[in-house]
Structure formats: structure tokens, C-alpha cells
Short mmCIF file of C-alpha atoms in Angstrom, two decimals:
data_model
loop_
_atom_site.label_atom_id
_atom_site.label_comp_id
_atom_site.label_asym_id
_atom_site.label_seq_id
_atom_site.Cartn_x
_atom_site.Cartn_y
_atom_site.Cartn_z
CA MET A 107 8.24 -2.92 -20.97
CA ARG A 108 9.40 -6.48 -20.18
CA LYS A 109 6.67 -9.05 -19.50
CA ARG A 110 3.88 -6.57 -18.91
CA MET A 111 0.28 -7.39 -19.81
CA PHE A 112 -2.43 -5.35 -21.60
CA VAL A 113 -0.16 -2.45 -22.60
CA ALA A 114 -0.84 -2.08 -26.30
CA ALA A 115 -4.47 -3.13 -26.06
CA ALA A 116 -5.24 -0.82 -23.17
CA VAL A 117 -3.55 2.21 -24.70
CA ALA A 118 -5.32 1.69 -28.00
CA ALA A 119 -8.69 1.15 -26.36
CA LEU A 120 -8.48 4.07 -23.97
CA GLY A 121 -6.75 6.56 -26.21
CA VAL A 122 -4.72 7.74 -23.25
CA GLY A 123 -1.34 7.73 -24.92
CA VAL A 124 -1.90 11.13 -26.50
CA VAL A 125 -3.61 12.99 -23.66
CA ALA A 126 -2.05 16.41 -23.18
CA VAL A 127 -0.72 17.25 -19.76
CA PRO A 128 -3.16 19.82 -18.28
CA GLU A 129 -0.64 21.55 -16.02
CA ALA A 130 -1.75 24.52 -13.96
CA LEU A 131 0.44 27.47 -13.12
CA ALA A 132 3.17 26.80 -10.61
CA ALA A 133 1.75 27.07 -7.10
CA ALA A 134 3.12 27.80 -3.67
CA GLY A 135 5.06 24.83 -2.40
CA PRO A 136 5.56 23.16 0.97
CA ALA A 137 7.27 24.82 3.92
CA VAL A 138 10.09 23.06 5.73
CA LEU A 139 9.43 21.97 9.32
CA PRO A 140 11.92 20.92 12.03
CA ALA A 141 12.33 17.21 11.26
CA GLY A 142 13.67 16.27 14.69
CA GLN A 143 10.29 16.76 16.35
CA PHE A 144 9.00 13.56 14.69
CA THR A 145 10.28 10.20 15.95
CA LEU A 146 9.63 6.46 15.65
CA ALA A 147 10.02 3.61 18.13
CA ALA A 148 10.28 0.20 16.46
CA ASP A 149 9.70 -3.25 17.94
CA TYR A 150 10.07 -6.19 15.54
CA HIS A 151 9.83 -8.90 18.22
CA ARG A 152 6.61 -8.10 20.05
CA TYR A 153 4.81 -11.19 18.74
CA ASP A 154 7.72 -13.64 18.39
CA GLU A 155 6.55 -16.23 20.89
CA LEU A 156 2.93 -16.27 19.72
CA ASN A 157 3.85 -16.27 16.03
CA SER A 158 6.28 -19.17 16.53
CA ALA A 159 3.45 -21.12 18.16
CA LEU A 160 1.09 -20.29 15.29
CA VAL A 161 3.69 -21.42 12.72
CA ALA A 162 4.06 -24.71 14.58
CA LYS A 163 0.29 -25.19 14.54
CA LEU A 164 -0.56 -24.03 11.02
CA GLY A 165 2.58 -24.05 8.88
CA THR A 166 3.60 -21.36 6.42
CA ALA A 167 3.09 -20.85 2.69
CA ALA A 168 5.75 -19.13 0.59
CA VAL A 169 4.66 -16.33 -1.73
CA HIS A 170 5.17 -18.55 -4.79
CA THR A 171 2.83 -21.15 -3.22
CA VAL A 172 0.19 -18.51 -2.58
CA MET A 173 0.41 -17.38 -6.21
CA ASP A 174 0.29 -20.97 -7.47
CA ASN A 175 -3.10 -21.06 -5.75
CA ALA A 176 -4.28 -17.61 -6.86
CA ASN A 177 -8.02 -17.86 -7.44
CA HIS A 178 -9.21 -14.48 -8.77
CA ASP A 179 -8.85 -13.12 -12.31
CA ARG A 180 -7.70 -9.60 -12.97
CA GLY A 181 -8.86 -7.92 -16.16
CA ALA A 182 -8.03 -5.06 -18.50
CA ILE A 183 -9.14 -1.52 -17.68
CA THR A 184 -12.17 -0.46 -19.71
CA ASP A 185 -12.78 2.96 -18.10
CA SER A 186 -11.38 5.99 -19.88
CA LEU A 187 -9.05 7.33 -17.20
CA GLY A 188 -7.96 10.38 -19.17
CA VAL A 189 -4.56 10.64 -17.49
CA ALA A 190 -1.47 11.74 -19.34
CA GLY A 191 1.38 9.27 -19.67
CA TYR A 192 -0.81 6.21 -19.16
CA GLN A 193 1.14 2.98 -19.68
CA THR A 194 -0.73 -0.01 -18.34
CA GLY A 195 -3.04 -1.31 -15.64
CA PHE A 196 -5.71 -3.74 -14.56
CA THR A 197 -8.96 -4.00 -12.64
CA PHE A 198 -10.20 -6.52 -10.11
CA ASP A 199 -12.84 -9.13 -10.84
CA SER A 200 -16.51 -8.12 -10.88
CA GLY A 201 -17.10 -9.17 -7.28
CA ASP A 202 -14.26 -7.03 -5.89
CA ASN A 203 -14.94 -4.16 -8.26
CA SER A 204 -18.53 -3.80 -7.04
CA ASP A 205 -18.09 -4.75 -3.36
CA CYS A 206 -19.47 -1.98 -1.15
CA ALA A 207 -17.94 -3.43 2.03
CA ASN A 208 -14.28 -3.60 0.89
CA TYR A 209 -12.15 -0.68 -0.33
CA PRO A 210 -8.67 -0.74 -1.90
CA GLN A 211 -6.30 1.85 -0.41
CA GLY A 212 -2.55 1.33 -0.47
CA ILE A 213 -0.27 0.10 -3.24
CA THR A 214 3.27 -1.24 -3.36
CA THR A 215 5.09 -3.69 -5.64
CA SER A 216 7.87 -6.24 -5.68
CA ARG A 217 9.98 -3.45 -7.25
CA ASP A 218 9.72 -1.76 -3.85
CA ALA A 219 10.72 -5.00 -2.17
CA VAL A 220 13.76 -5.92 -4.28
CA GLY A 221 14.34 -3.08 -6.77
CA THR A 222 15.11 -3.92 -10.40
CA ALA A 223 17.24 -6.97 -9.59
CA ASN A 224 16.09 -10.20 -11.23
CA GLY A 225 13.37 -8.35 -13.13
CA GLY A 226 11.80 -7.11 -9.91
CA ASN A 227 10.80 -10.63 -8.86
CA TYR A 228 10.11 -11.62 -5.27
CA ASP A 229 10.14 -15.40 -4.77
CA GLY A 230 9.95 -15.81 -8.56
CA HIS A 231 7.02 -13.45 -9.14
CA GLN A 232 6.68 -9.81 -10.19
CA LEU A 233 3.83 -8.58 -8.03
CA VAL A 234 1.55 -5.64 -7.36
CA LEU A 235 0.28 -5.57 -3.77
CA VAL A 236 -2.85 -3.65 -2.77
CA SER A 237 -4.11 -3.12 0.79
CA TRP A 238 -7.84 -3.03 1.59
CA TYR A 239 -10.03 -2.25 4.56
CA THR A 240 -13.32 -4.02 5.22
CA LYS A 241 -16.44 -2.46 6.68
CA ASP A 242 -18.98 -4.31 8.81
CA GLY A 243 -21.53 -4.18 6.00
CA CYS A 244 -21.78 -1.54 3.32
CA ASP A 245 -22.43 1.25 5.80
CA GLY A 246 -20.70 -0.20 8.84
CA ALA A 247 -17.57 0.60 10.77
CA SER A 248 -14.11 -0.66 9.85
CA ALA A 249 -13.91 -4.35 10.74
CA ARG A 250 -10.66 -5.78 9.30
CA SER A 251 -7.91 -5.41 6.70
CA ARG A 252 -6.45 -7.53 3.94
CA ILE A 253 -4.00 -7.45 1.06
CA THR A 254 -4.17 -8.79 -2.47
CA LEU A 255 -1.12 -10.15 -4.28
CA VAL A 256 -1.47 -9.65 -8.04
CA ASP A 257 0.78 -11.40 -10.57
CA TRP A 258 2.22 -8.87 -13.03
CA ASP A 259 4.30 -11.02 -15.33
CA ALA A 260 3.46 -12.75 -18.60
CA THR A 261 5.12 -15.90 -17.25
CA TYR A 262 2.10 -16.46 -15.01
CA PRO A 263 -1.71 -16.28 -15.34
CA ASN A 264 -3.50 -12.98 -14.75
CA LYS A 265 -4.43 -13.97 -11.22
CA TYR A 266 -4.51 -12.56 -7.70
CA ARG A 267 -5.04 -13.91 -4.20
CA LYS A 268 -6.43 -12.30 -1.03
CA ILE A 269 -4.63 -12.60 2.31
CA LEU A 270 -6.16 -11.53 5.62
CA LEU A 271 -4.07 -9.40 8.00
CA VAL A 272 -4.17 -10.66 11.59
CA GLU A 273 -2.65 -9.97 15.00
CA ALA A 274 -1.53 -12.83 17.25
CA THR A 275 -3.30 -13.27 20.61
CA GLY A 276 -3.65 -16.01 23.21
CA THR A 277 -0.75 -17.87 24.74
CA ALA A 278 2.15 -19.94 23.45
CA ALA A 279 0.24 -23.06 24.52
CA ALA A 280 -3.00 -21.90 22.90
CA PRO A 281 -2.07 -19.33 20.22
CA ASN A 282 -4.83 -17.41 18.51
CA PHE A 283 -5.28 -14.42 16.20
CA ARG A 284 -7.74 -11.63 15.58
CA ASP A 285 -8.53 -9.12 12.86
CA VAL A 286 -6.36 -6.07 12.26
CA LYS A 287 -8.80 -3.15 12.24
CA VAL A 288 -6.91 -0.41 10.43
CA HIS A 289 -7.77 1.72 7.42
CA ALA A 290 -4.64 0.40 5.63
CA GLY A 291 -4.44 3.72 3.78
CA GLY A 292 -0.85 3.10 2.74
CA VAL A 293 1.49 0.14 2.38
CA SER A 294 5.20 -0.28 1.65
CA TRP A 295 7.08 -3.51 0.92
CA TYR A 296 10.81 -3.44 1.63
CA GLY A 297 12.86 -6.62 1.60
CA ASP A 298 10.72 -9.20 3.37
CA TYR A 299 8.83 -6.68 5.49
CA LEU A 300 5.45 -5.15 4.75
CA TYR A 301 4.67 -1.83 6.46
CA VAL A 302 0.97 -0.90 6.76
CA ALA A 303 -0.16 2.56 7.84
CA ASP A 304 -2.04 2.68 11.16
CA THR A 305 -3.69 6.11 11.16
CA GLY A 306 -3.37 7.15 14.78
CA HIS A 307 -0.22 5.24 15.69
CA GLY A 308 2.34 4.80 12.90
CA MET A 309 2.80 1.49 11.11
CA ARG A 310 2.16 -2.18 11.67
CA VAL A 311 4.83 -4.57 10.42
CA PHE A 312 4.32 -7.92 8.68
CA ASP A 313 6.80 -10.48 7.35
CA MET A 314 6.08 -11.87 3.86
CA ARG A 315 7.97 -15.05 4.78
CA LYS A 316 5.41 -15.90 7.45
CA ILE A 317 2.11 -16.31 5.62
CA LEU A 318 0.03 -18.88 7.55
CA LYS A 319 -2.30 -21.52 6.12
CA THR A 320 -5.82 -21.62 7.57
CA ASP A 321 -8.98 -23.69 7.19
CA THR A 322 -11.45 -22.24 4.68
CA GLY A 323 -14.43 -23.86 6.37
CA GLY A 324 -16.74 -22.41 8.98
CA SER A 325 -18.80 -19.29 8.52
CA ALA A 326 -17.74 -15.95 7.06
CA GLU A 327 -17.90 -14.46 10.57
CA GLN A 328 -15.59 -16.97 12.25
CA ILE A 329 -11.96 -16.12 12.94
CA GLY A 330 -9.23 -17.68 15.03
CA ARG A 331 -8.76 -20.82 17.09
CA GLN A 332 -11.79 -23.08 17.37
CA ALA A 333 -12.89 -25.21 20.30
CA ASP A 334 -11.05 -28.31 19.09
CA GLY A 335 -7.75 -26.45 19.46
CA SER A 336 -6.46 -27.45 16.03
CA THR A 337 -8.80 -25.72 13.59
CA TYR A 338 -8.22 -22.07 12.72
CA TYR A 339 -10.73 -20.07 10.64
CA ALA A 340 -10.17 -16.68 9.01
CA HIS A 341 -13.46 -15.51 7.49
CA ASN A 342 -13.02 -18.30 4.88
CA TYR A 343 -9.59 -17.01 3.81
CA ALA A 344 -7.03 -19.72 3.07
CA TYR A 345 -4.09 -17.52 4.08
CA VAL A 346 -3.42 -15.00 6.84
CA LEU A 347 -0.43 -12.72 7.37
CA PRO A 348 0.30 -12.18 11.08
CA GLN A 349 1.71 -8.93 12.40
CA VAL A 350 5.31 -9.25 13.59
CA GLY A 351 5.95 -5.80 15.00
CA THR A 352 5.02 -2.17 15.50
CA VAL A 353 6.52 1.16 14.50
CA THR A 354 5.02 3.76 16.82
CA ALA A 355 5.18 7.46 16.01
CA ALA A 356 5.61 10.34 18.45
CA THR A 357 5.76 14.13 18.12
CA THR A 358 7.73 16.18 20.63
CA SER A 359 5.85 19.39 19.85
CA GLY A 360 2.62 20.17 18.09
CA THR A 361 -0.10 17.81 16.89
CA PRO A 362 0.59 14.06 16.51
CA LEU A 363 0.82 12.80 12.94
CA ALA A 364 -2.14 11.20 11.18
CA TRP A 365 -0.70 8.35 9.12
CA SER A 366 -3.02 8.48 6.11
CA SER A 367 -0.67 7.03 3.48
CA ILE A 368 2.91 5.84 3.14
CA SER A 369 5.34 5.05 0.33
CA LEU A 370 8.87 3.70 -0.05
CA ASP A 371 11.76 5.79 -1.36
CA ARG A 372 14.44 3.29 -2.40
CA VAL A 373 16.99 5.99 -3.26
CA SER A 374 17.14 7.49 0.23
CA ARG A 375 16.17 4.20 1.90
CA SER A 376 13.24 5.72 3.73
CA ILE A 377 9.49 5.65 4.13
CA VAL A 378 7.54 8.85 3.55
CA MET A 379 4.11 9.49 5.02
CA ASN A 380 1.42 12.11 4.56
CA GLU A 381 -1.73 13.26 6.30
CA TYR A 382 -5.27 13.52 4.92
CA THR A 383 -6.74 16.76 6.24
CA CYS A 384 -9.31 19.37 5.23
CA ALA A 385 -9.13 23.13 4.96
CA SER A 386 -12.39 23.30 6.94
CA GLY A 387 -15.72 21.60 7.42
CA CYS A 388 -14.63 17.99 7.98
CA THR A 389 -15.98 15.99 10.92
CA ASP A 390 -14.03 12.75 10.41
CA TYR A 391 -10.67 14.30 9.51
CA PRO A 392 -8.49 17.10 10.92
CA ASN A 393 -9.17 20.66 9.74
CA ARG A 394 -5.62 21.97 9.40
CA ALA A 395 -2.70 22.03 7.01
CA PRO A 396 -1.32 18.53 6.34
CA ARG A 397 2.26 17.37 6.78
CA ALA A 398 4.59 14.95 5.02
CA VAL A 399 7.51 13.37 6.85
CA ARG A 400 10.45 11.14 5.85
CA PHE A 401 11.82 8.45 8.18
CA PRO A 402 15.09 6.67 7.26
CA PHE A 403 15.69 2.96 7.73
CA ALA A 404 18.62 1.73 9.80
CA ALA A 405 21.88 1.69 7.83
CA GLY A 406 22.06 -1.31 5.54
CA ALA A 407 18.73 -2.73 6.78
CA THR A 408 15.10 -3.03 5.72
CA THR A 409 14.08 -2.32 9.30
CA PHE A 410 13.98 0.81 11.43
CA ALA A 411 16.30 1.26 14.37
CA ALA A 412 14.77 0.98 17.84
CA ALA A 413 14.60 4.80 17.84
CA THR A 414 14.51 6.92 14.67
CA SER A 415 14.25 10.65 14.07
CA ALA A 416 12.75 12.00 10.87
CA SER A 417 15.19 13.28 8.27
CA GLU A 418 12.75 15.62 6.47
CA ALA A 419 9.42 17.22 7.33
CA LEU A 420 7.13 19.44 5.27
CA GLN A 421 3.97 21.43 5.85
CA LEU A 422 1.86 21.16 2.71
CA PRO A 423 -0.40 23.74 1.05
CA TRP A 424 -2.77 21.09 -0.39
CA TYR A 425 -5.67 19.20 1.17
CA ARG A 426 -7.47 15.83 1.03
CA LEU A 427 -4.25 14.04 0.17
CA ASN A 428 -4.68 10.29 -0.23
CA GLY A 429 -1.27 9.42 -1.60
CA VAL A 430 2.41 10.34 -1.41
CA ALA A 431 5.58 9.24 -3.19
CA SER A 432 9.18 10.40 -3.18
CA HIS A 433 12.24 9.43 -5.20
CA ASN A 434 15.61 11.09 -5.69
CA GLY A 435 14.61 14.32 -3.95
CA ARG A 436 11.27 14.64 -5.73
CA TRP A 437 7.80 14.46 -4.18
CA TRP A 438 4.32 13.63 -5.50
CA PHE A 439 0.99 14.07 -3.67
CA ASN A 440 -2.41 12.86 -4.86
CA SER A 441 -5.55 14.74 -3.82
CA SER A 442 -8.79 12.83 -4.32
CA GLY A 443 -10.74 15.92 -3.29
CA SER A 444 -9.39 18.09 -6.09
CA LYS A 445 -8.56 15.29 -8.58
CA GLN A 446 -5.03 16.62 -8.86
CA LEU A 447 -1.49 15.30 -8.62
CA TYR A 448 1.05 17.72 -7.14
CA TYR A 449 4.75 17.54 -7.93
CA TRP A 450 7.40 19.39 -5.93
CA THR A 451 11.12 19.73 -5.49
CA PRO A 452 12.94 22.52 -3.63
CA ALA A 453 14.68 23.51 -6.87
CA ASP A 454 11.76 23.22 -9.34
CA GLY A 455 8.96 24.40 -7.07
CA ALA A 456 5.40 23.04 -7.20
CA HIS A 457 3.38 22.00 -10.24
CA THR A 458 -0.18 20.73 -10.51
CA TYR A 459 -1.55 18.10 -12.90
CA ALA A 460 -5.04 16.73 -13.57
CA TRP A 461 -5.56 13.32 -11.99
CA VAL A 462 -8.23 10.64 -11.55
CA SER A 463 -11.28 10.66 -9.28
CA GLY A 464 -11.19 8.37 -6.26
CA GLY A 465 -7.39 8.30 -6.38
CA GLU A 466 -5.55 6.64 -3.53
CA SER A 467 -1.91 5.77 -2.75
CA ILE A 468 1.11 6.05 -5.06
CA SER A 469 4.10 3.75 -5.52
CA TYR A 470 7.27 4.54 -7.47
CA TRP A 471 8.30 1.76 -9.92
CA GLU A 472 11.97 1.70 -10.87
CA ASP A 473 12.73 0.15 -14.26
CA ALA A 474 16.21 -0.64 -15.53
CA ASP A 475 15.05 -1.25 -19.13
CA SER A 476 12.34 1.37 -19.70
CA ALA A 477 10.80 4.50 -18.21
CA ASP A 478 10.16 4.63 -14.47
CA LEU A 479 6.48 4.60 -13.52
CA LEU A 480 4.10 5.87 -10.89
CA TRP A 481 1.50 3.26 -9.88
CA SER A 482 -1.78 4.32 -8.30
CA LEU A 483 -5.36 3.11 -7.90
CA GLN A 484 -8.97 4.17 -7.51
CA GLU A 485 -11.21 3.11 -4.63
CA SER A 486 -14.60 4.03 -6.15
CA VAL A 487 -17.10 1.17 -6.32
CA GLY A 488 -17.36 -0.01 -9.93
CA HIS A 489 -14.18 1.84 -10.97
CA ARG A 490 -11.38 0.12 -9.06
CA ASN A 491 -8.63 0.58 -11.58
CA VAL A 492 -4.97 -0.01 -10.75
CA PHE A 493 -2.83 1.86 -13.24
CA ALA A 494 0.65 3.12 -14.05
CA VAL A 495 1.80 6.34 -15.73
CA THR A 496 5.26 7.37 -16.87
CA GLN A 497 6.91 9.23 -14.03
CA ALA A 498 8.56 11.75 -16.36
CA THR A 499 5.11 13.02 -17.42
CA TYR A 500 4.65 14.32 -13.90
CA GLY A 501 7.88 16.12 -13.13
CA ALA A 502 11.45 15.88 -14.34
#
């Protein structure tokens, strides 16, 4: 695979290239639901005035500038993942791998953003993007969210950079920003826009062309505009990505959707979402059958229309689903609870495969020169591996 790091070394070290596919018997598949009952309302201009004022105050940094200043080293995977079709992957540095207050959740790549054109490069870089949520201490409540941009190209060092997600506040004369307190369970990058799952509402929208530069001084607790009116702190982050819009979900009948994870389907030009639910016994999550829903983008755009109806909706027979992906009429669902990956199409039915523990979101990686991949990651402290498997190993 062109310009990919660690492949031969990782496969040899882990012995994953020859793992047999432990497929279970075909299981009952999803049931089709009326798609029209699920809708979206999109507003890409909610923060225009405030964000323009912040840009005037702080200035922006292009993605290539952020990566020129990447300050964390990624490393090779040393865990034995034991997944069939393993191709490549990486892990975060020791501080991020063992951090009990920050948890990686969603995954998307520059292949989502631009496809296979120009080697999958966005602003000159082939990138893997991971969303995280931050707790207020190891056992605290959710406090903020961030992303990491990871270089995935031999042309550049094996580096990544963290960017804080923020929401504009204040006034045009005195613009400010605050933390985005979402679980960030799923993320999709399409064109210049980054869509982040907001569990009870839908998605928050960010623009990768509008990364702001902030002052790294102050304390780790300080965020936003300081008393002098010209200094802006962001928990010591050098870069923040301000929210530009909202995509709000509604349900005309039944229970509102819980936006646990999302993924981009470039073939049908849509975002798919799924719910994390339990069969019974959960106190923090719904106890009911989960759903997966597809929402199409506006024709010829990387944005949603002001009003959008779902084009496909499914009720799923599986539970504790942390990740979803779809491509060319095929679906994949990752269950952290059962350590299984489910594959389904209406024609082929459902199939079950062994998967990793602590598994989170899934992203489909199109490749014009080699096999397509499924990227995923693990959230478990000490085992935060980001990895890719051949898609064909898990379904036709």
C-alpha cells in the first residue's frame, strides 16, 4: 500500500496476517423501518458573525501548518490484536495511551474527505483523524472534546497534533469561545466539513479551513478570552476548531435517535448513524433494540440541505454497538460488548466475526491501488490501538 508505515514490521511482529476468520453461523438480520420518520434540520451559519470576529482576533492555521507543528509521536502497535485481515496501524504516545481522563472514540480519514484523488491527501497530507472526549478527572463527568490529526504518509514524520473543539460565544465586539461537551462517539470528514456526533441532538459541524491559533500560556483550566481582551487560552492547546453549524435530528414517531456513532458512505454520499443500546440492565443507556439510519447530503454538496429526510432506516438485532460503516449497499456494526463485528446486506444476510475488545468507531478507506480497508480503534487505557483490516475479510 502506497506510503504506509509499519506494515511489514507490524504484521511480522503480531502474526496477524494468517489469523483465520472465526465466522459464526449466519444470524437474523436487521428489519427495515420507515425512513421518512427520521429528519434533519441543518444550519451552517449559526456562528458566522462570532467566528468571523474570532478569525480577525486570532488568525487561522491551515491543516498543513498544524501538521508542520505536530508535537506527538505515534508508534507501532505491540499488542497482539488477533483480528483477521490485519494490515497496519499505530498507537498513541505513552501519555495518551495511559491517560484515564481522555478517551478516543470516533475515526475518519482524509480518504473520507477527498476520496482517492491525489493519494487521499488533504492540504498535502494523508491523515487519520480521531475524536476524543475528556472527563473532569479520571472519574469525572464529560468536560470537553478534541480531535487528533495523525500523519499517515511516509513523506512526513510519524507525528500527530491535538486540536480542541470549541463553540463561539460572546459578541462580535468581544468574541469568546467555550468547550464543546459532547461524547464525540463518531466523526465524519467530508470535503472541508467535520461532522461530530452529539448524542442527544444529531451532529455538530466544524470547518477544517477555520482552525484558530491560541496562546498556550495560562493554566490548564483556563479557556477563552482573557481580561486584556487580546489573549485567548484553550487549556494550553495551541489550536482550536470552532463549531460552524448544527445538524439537528427529529423523529416524527417513536423514540428520538441516540447518536452514538457516525460514518461516511462516499458511494451513496450520505452519513450513517447508529445507536448504542442494551438488551436490558443498563442505567446510562437505553434498554431497547438499536437503530441505524442513513441521511443523504444535498445533491453535489458536502453539506446537508436545510431539511433532510432519511433514505434508509434499520432496526438492529445486536446490542452495545459502538461503530457503524456502510459502503456500496453493505453495512458493518462493531459491538464492544460482544467483541464482534457484524456484516449485513439485504442480499447476503447477516454474518458475525470475532473482533477486538474496547472497539469503537469504524471508517471505510477507499484505495485505488490496493485493497479497501476498514479502520477502527480501541479506547481501553493502555491499549489504544488504531488499526486497519482488509474490508474483503469481513464481507464481500
